[in-house]
Coordinates of N, CA, C and O in Angstrom, one line a residue:
X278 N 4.4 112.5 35.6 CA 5.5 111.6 36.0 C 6.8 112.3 36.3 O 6.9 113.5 35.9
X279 N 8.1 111.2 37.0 CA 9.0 112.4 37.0 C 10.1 111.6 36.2 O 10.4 110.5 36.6
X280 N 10.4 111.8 35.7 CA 12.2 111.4 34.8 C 13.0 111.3 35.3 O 13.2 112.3 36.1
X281 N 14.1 110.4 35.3 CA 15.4 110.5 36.3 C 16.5 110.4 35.3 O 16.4 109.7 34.3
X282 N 17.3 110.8 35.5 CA 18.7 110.3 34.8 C 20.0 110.7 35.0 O 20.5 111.8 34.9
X283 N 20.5 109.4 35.3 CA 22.2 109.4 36.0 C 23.1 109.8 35.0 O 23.1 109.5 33.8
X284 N 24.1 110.5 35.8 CA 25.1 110.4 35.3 C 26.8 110.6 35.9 O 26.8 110.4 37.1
X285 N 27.8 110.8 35.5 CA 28.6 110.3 36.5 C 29.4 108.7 36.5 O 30.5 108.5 37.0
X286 N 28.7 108.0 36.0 CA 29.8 106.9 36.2 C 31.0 106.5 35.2 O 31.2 107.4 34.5
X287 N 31.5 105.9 35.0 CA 32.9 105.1 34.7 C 33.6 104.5 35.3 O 33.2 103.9 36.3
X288 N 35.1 104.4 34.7 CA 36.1 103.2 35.4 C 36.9 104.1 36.1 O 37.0 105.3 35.8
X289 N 37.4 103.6 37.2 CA 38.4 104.0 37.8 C 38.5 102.9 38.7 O 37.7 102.1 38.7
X290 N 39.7 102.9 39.8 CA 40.7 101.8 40.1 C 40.4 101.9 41.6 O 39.8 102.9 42.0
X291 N 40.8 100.8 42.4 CA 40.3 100.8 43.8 C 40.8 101.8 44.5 O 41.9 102.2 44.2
X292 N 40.3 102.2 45.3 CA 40.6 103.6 46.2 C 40.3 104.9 45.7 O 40.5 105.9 46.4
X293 N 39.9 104.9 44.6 CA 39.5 105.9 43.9 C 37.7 106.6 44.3 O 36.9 106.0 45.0
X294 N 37.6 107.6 43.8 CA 36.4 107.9 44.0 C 35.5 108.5 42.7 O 36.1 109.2 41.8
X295 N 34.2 108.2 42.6 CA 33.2 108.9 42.0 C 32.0 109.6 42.4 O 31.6 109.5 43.6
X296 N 31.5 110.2 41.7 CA 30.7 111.1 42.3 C 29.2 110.8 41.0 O 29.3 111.0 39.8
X297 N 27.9 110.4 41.9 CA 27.0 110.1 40.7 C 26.0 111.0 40.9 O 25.6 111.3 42.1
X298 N 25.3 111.7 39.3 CA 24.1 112.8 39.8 C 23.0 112.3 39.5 O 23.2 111.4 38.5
X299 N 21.8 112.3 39.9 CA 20.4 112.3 39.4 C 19.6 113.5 39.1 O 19.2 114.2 40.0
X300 N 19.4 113.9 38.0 CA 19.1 114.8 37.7 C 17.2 114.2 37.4 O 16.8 113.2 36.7
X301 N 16.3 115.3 38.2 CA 15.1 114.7 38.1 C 13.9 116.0 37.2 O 14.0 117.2 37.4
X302 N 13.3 115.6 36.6 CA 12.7 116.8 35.8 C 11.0 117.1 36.6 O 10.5 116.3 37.4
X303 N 10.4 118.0 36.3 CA 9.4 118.7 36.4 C 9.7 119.3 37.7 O 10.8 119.2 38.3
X304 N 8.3 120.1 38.3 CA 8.5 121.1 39.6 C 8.3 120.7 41.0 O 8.3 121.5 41.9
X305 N 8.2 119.5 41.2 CA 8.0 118.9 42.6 C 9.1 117.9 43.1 O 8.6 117.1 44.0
X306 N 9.8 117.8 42.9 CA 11.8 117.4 43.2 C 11.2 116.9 44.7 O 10.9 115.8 45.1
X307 N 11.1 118.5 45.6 CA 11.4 118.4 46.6 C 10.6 117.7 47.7 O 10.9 117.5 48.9
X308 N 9.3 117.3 47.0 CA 8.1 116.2 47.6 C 8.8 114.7 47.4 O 8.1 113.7 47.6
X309 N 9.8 114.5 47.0 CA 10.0 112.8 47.0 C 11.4 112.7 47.5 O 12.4 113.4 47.3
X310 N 11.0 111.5 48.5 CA 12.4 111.2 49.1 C 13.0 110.4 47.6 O 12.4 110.2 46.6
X311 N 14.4 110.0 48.0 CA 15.5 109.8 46.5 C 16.8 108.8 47.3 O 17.6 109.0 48.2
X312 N 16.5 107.5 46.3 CA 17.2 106.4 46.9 C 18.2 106.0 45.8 O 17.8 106.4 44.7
X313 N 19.2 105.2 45.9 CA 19.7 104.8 45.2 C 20.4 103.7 45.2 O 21.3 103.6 46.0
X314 N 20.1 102.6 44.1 CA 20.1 101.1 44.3 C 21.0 100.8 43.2 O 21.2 101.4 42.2
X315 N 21.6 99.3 43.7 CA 22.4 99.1 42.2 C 21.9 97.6 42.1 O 21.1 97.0 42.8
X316 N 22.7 97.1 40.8 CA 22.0 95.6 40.5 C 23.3 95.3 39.5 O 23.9 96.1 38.9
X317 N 23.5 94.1 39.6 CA 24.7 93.3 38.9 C 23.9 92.3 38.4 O 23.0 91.9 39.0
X318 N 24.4 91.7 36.6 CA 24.1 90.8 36.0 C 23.6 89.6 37.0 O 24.3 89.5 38.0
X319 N 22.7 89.0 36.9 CA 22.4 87.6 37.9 C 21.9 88.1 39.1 O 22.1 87.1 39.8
X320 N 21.6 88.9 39.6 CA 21.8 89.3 41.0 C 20.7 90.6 41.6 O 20.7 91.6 40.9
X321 N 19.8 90.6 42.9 CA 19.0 91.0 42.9 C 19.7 92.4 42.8 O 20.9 92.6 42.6
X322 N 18.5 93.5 42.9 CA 18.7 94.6 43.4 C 18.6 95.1 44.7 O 17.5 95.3 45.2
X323 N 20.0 95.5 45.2 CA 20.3 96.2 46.1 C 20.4 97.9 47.0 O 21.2 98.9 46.9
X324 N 19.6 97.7 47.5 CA 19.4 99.3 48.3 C 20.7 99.9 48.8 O 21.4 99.3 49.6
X325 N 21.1 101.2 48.2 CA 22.3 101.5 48.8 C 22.1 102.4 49.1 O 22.6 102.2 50.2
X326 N 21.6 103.7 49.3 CA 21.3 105.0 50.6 C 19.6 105.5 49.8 O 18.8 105.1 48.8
X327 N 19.6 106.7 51.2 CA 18.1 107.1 50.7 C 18.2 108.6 51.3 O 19.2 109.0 51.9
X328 N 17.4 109.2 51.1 CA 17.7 110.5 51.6 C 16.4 111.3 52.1 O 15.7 110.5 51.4
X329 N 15.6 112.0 52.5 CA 14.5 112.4 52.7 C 14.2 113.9 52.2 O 15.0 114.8 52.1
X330 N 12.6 114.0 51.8 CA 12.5 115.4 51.2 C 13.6 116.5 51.5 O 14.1 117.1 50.5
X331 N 13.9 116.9 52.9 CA 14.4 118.1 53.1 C 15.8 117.8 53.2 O 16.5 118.7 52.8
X332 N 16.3 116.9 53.5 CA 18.0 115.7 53.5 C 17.9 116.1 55.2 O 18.8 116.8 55.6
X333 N 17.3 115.8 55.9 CA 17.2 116.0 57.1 C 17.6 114.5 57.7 O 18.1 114.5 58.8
X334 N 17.2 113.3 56.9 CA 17.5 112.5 57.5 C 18.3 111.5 56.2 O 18.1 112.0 55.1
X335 N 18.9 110.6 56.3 CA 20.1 109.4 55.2 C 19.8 108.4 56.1 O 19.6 108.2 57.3
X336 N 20.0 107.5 54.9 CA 20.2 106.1 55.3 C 21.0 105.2 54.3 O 21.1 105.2 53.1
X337 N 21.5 104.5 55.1 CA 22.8 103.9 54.2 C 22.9 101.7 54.9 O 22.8 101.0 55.9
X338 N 23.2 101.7 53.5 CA 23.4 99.6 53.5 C 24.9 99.8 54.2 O 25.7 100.8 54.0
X339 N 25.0 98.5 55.0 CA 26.3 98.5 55.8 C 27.3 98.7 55.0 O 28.3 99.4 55.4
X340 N 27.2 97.9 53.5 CA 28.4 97.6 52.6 C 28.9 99.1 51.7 O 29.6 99.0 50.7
X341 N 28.3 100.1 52.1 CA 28.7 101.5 51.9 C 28.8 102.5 53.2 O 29.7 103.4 53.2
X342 N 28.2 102.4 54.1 CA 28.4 103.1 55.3 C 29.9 103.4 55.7 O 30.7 102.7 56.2
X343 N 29.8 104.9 55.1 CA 31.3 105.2 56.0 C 32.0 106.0 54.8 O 32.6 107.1 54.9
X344 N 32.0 105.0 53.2 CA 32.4 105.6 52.2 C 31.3 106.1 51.2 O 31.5 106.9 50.3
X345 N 30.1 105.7 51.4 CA 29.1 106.8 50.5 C 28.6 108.0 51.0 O 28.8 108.0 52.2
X346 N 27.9 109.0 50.5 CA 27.2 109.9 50.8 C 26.1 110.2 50.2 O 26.5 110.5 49.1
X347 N 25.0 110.4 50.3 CA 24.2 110.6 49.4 C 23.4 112.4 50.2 O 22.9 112.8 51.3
X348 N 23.6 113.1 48.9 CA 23.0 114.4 49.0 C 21.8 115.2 48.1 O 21.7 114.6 47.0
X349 N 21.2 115.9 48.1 CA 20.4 116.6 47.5 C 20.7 118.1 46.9 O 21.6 118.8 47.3
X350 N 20.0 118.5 46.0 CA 19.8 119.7 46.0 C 18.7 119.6 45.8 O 18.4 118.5 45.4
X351 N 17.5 120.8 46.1 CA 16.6 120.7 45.6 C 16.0 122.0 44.8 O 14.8 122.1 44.4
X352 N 17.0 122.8 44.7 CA 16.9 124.3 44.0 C 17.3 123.9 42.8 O 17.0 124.5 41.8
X353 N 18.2 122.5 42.6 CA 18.7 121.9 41.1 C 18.1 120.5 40.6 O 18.3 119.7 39.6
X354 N 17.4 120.4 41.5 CA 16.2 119.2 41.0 C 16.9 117.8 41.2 O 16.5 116.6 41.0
X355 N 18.3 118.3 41.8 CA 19.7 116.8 41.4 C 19.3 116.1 43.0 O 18.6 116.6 43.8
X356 N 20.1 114.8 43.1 CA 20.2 113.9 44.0 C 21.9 113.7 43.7 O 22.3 113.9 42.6
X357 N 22.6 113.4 44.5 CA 24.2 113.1 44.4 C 24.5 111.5 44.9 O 23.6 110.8 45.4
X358 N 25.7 111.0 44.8 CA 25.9 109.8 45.6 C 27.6 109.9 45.3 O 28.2 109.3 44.5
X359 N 28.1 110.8 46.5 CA 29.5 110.4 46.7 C 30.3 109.2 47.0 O 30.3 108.5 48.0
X360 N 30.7 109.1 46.1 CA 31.4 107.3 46.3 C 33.3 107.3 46.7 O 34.1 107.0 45.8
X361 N 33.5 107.5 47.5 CA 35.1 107.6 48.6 C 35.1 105.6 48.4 O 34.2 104.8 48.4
X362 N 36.6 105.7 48.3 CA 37.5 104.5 48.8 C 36.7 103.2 48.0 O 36.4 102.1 48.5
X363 N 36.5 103.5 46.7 CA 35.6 102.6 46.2 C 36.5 101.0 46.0 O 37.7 101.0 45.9
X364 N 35.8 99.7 45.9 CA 36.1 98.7 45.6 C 35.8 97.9 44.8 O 34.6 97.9 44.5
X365 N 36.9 96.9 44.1 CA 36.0 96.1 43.0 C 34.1 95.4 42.9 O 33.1 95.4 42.1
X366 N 34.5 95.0 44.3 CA 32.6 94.5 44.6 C 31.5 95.7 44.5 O 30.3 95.6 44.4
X367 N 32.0 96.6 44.6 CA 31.1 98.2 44.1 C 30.4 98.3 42.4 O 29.6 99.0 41.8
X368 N 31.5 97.0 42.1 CA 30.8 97.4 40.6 C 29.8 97.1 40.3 O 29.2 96.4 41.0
X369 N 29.0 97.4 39.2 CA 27.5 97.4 38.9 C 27.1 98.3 38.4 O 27.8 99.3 38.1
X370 N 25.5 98.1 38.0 CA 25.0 99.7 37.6 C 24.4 100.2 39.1 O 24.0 99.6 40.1
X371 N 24.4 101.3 38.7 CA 23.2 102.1 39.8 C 22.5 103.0 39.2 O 22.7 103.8 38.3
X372 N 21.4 102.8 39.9 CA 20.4 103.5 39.4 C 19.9 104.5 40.7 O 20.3 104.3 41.8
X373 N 19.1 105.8 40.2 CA 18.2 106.6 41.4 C 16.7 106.1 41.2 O 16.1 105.6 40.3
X374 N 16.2 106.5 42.4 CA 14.7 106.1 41.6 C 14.1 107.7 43.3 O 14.7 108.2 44.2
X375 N 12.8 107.9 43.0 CA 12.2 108.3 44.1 C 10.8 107.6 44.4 O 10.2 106.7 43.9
X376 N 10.6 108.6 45.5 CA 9.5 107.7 46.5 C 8.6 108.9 46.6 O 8.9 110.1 46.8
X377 N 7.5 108.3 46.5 CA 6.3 109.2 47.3 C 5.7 108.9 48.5 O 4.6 109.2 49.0
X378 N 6.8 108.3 49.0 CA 5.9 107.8 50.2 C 6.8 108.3 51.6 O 8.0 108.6 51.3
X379 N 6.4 108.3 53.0 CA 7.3 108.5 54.1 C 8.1 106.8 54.5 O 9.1 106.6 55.2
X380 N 7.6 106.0 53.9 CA 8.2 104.8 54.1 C 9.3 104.5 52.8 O 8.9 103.8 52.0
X381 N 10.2 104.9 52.6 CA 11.0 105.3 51.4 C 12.2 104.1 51.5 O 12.9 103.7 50.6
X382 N 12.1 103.6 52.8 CA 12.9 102.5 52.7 C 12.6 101.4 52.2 O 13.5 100.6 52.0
X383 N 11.5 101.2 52.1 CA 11.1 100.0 51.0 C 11.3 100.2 49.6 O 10.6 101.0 49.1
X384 N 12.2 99.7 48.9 CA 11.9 99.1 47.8 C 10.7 99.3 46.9 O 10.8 99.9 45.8
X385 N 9.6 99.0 47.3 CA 8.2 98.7 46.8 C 7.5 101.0 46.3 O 7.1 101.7 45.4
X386 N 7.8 101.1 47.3 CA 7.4 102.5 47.3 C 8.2 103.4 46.3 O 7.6 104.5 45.9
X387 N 8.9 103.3 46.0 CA 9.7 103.8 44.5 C 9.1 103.4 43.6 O 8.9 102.2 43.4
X388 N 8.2 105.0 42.5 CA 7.9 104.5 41.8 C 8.0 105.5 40.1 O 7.3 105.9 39.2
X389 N 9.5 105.5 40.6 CA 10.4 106.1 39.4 C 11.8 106.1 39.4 O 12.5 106.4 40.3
X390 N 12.4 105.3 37.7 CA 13.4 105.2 38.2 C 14.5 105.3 36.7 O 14.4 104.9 35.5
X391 N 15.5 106.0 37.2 CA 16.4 106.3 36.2 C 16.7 104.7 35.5 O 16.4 103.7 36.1
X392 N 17.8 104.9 33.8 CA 17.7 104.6 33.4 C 19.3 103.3 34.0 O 19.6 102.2 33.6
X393 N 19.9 103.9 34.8 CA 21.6 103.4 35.2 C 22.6 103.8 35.0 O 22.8 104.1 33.8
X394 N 23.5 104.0 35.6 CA 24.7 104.4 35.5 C 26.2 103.8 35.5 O 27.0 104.4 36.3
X395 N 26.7 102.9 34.9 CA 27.6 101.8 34.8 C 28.7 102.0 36.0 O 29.2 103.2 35.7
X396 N 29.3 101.7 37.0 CA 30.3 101.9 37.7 C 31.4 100.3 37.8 O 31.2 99.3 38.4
X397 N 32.7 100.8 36.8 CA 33.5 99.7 37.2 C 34.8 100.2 38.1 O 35.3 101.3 37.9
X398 N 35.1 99.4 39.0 CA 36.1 99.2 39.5 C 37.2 98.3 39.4 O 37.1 97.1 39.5
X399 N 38.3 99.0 39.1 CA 39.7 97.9 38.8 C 40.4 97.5 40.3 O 40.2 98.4 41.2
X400 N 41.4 96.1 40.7 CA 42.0 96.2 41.2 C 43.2 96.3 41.0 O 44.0 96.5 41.9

């Protein structure tokens, strides 16, 4: 199996930025694409970027396009998620999870997933 675990979040104030890592364990990192979703008390979970084995290709939800980034390393086993010009409705946890599959944009095909990473935003 693979282990995921975030880190990186806290408080900081609107317009502010964070930066979140996934750090993933054992030797095959670089065989799963690596997405990252967040979820608020009451409220489904939401897909917020994805990235592919080689970072050759990203994908991003409208309501971050523009201010997130999502990167890889895979010599450090990590996943990143630059977060620019952040806003109160950003808050939540986020989680990483990966995929074994070439269809990585589904939800369903993730089938590992860190534990969360708290992110609040002040206005």
């Amino acid at each position: 199996q693979v282990q995921l675990v975030e880190s990186g979040g806290g408080l900081v104030q609107a317009g502010d930025s964070l930066r979140l890592s996934c750090a993933a364990s054992g030797r095959t990192f670089s065989t799963y694409a690596m997405g990252w979703f967040r979820q608020a008390p009451g409220k489904e979970r939401e897909f917020v970027a994805a990235i592919n084995r080689s970072a050759s290709n990203t994908y991003y939800a409208d309501s971050v396009k523009g201010r997130f980034t999502i990167s890889r390393d895979n010599a450090k086993n990590t996943v990143y998620l630059q977060m620019n010009s952040l806003k109160p409705e950003d808050t939540t946890v986020y989680s990483c999870a990966a995929s074994g599959s070439t269809r990585y944009l589904r939800v369903g095909t993730y089938d590992y997933w860190g534990q969360g990473a708290q992110v609040t935003i002040s206005s």
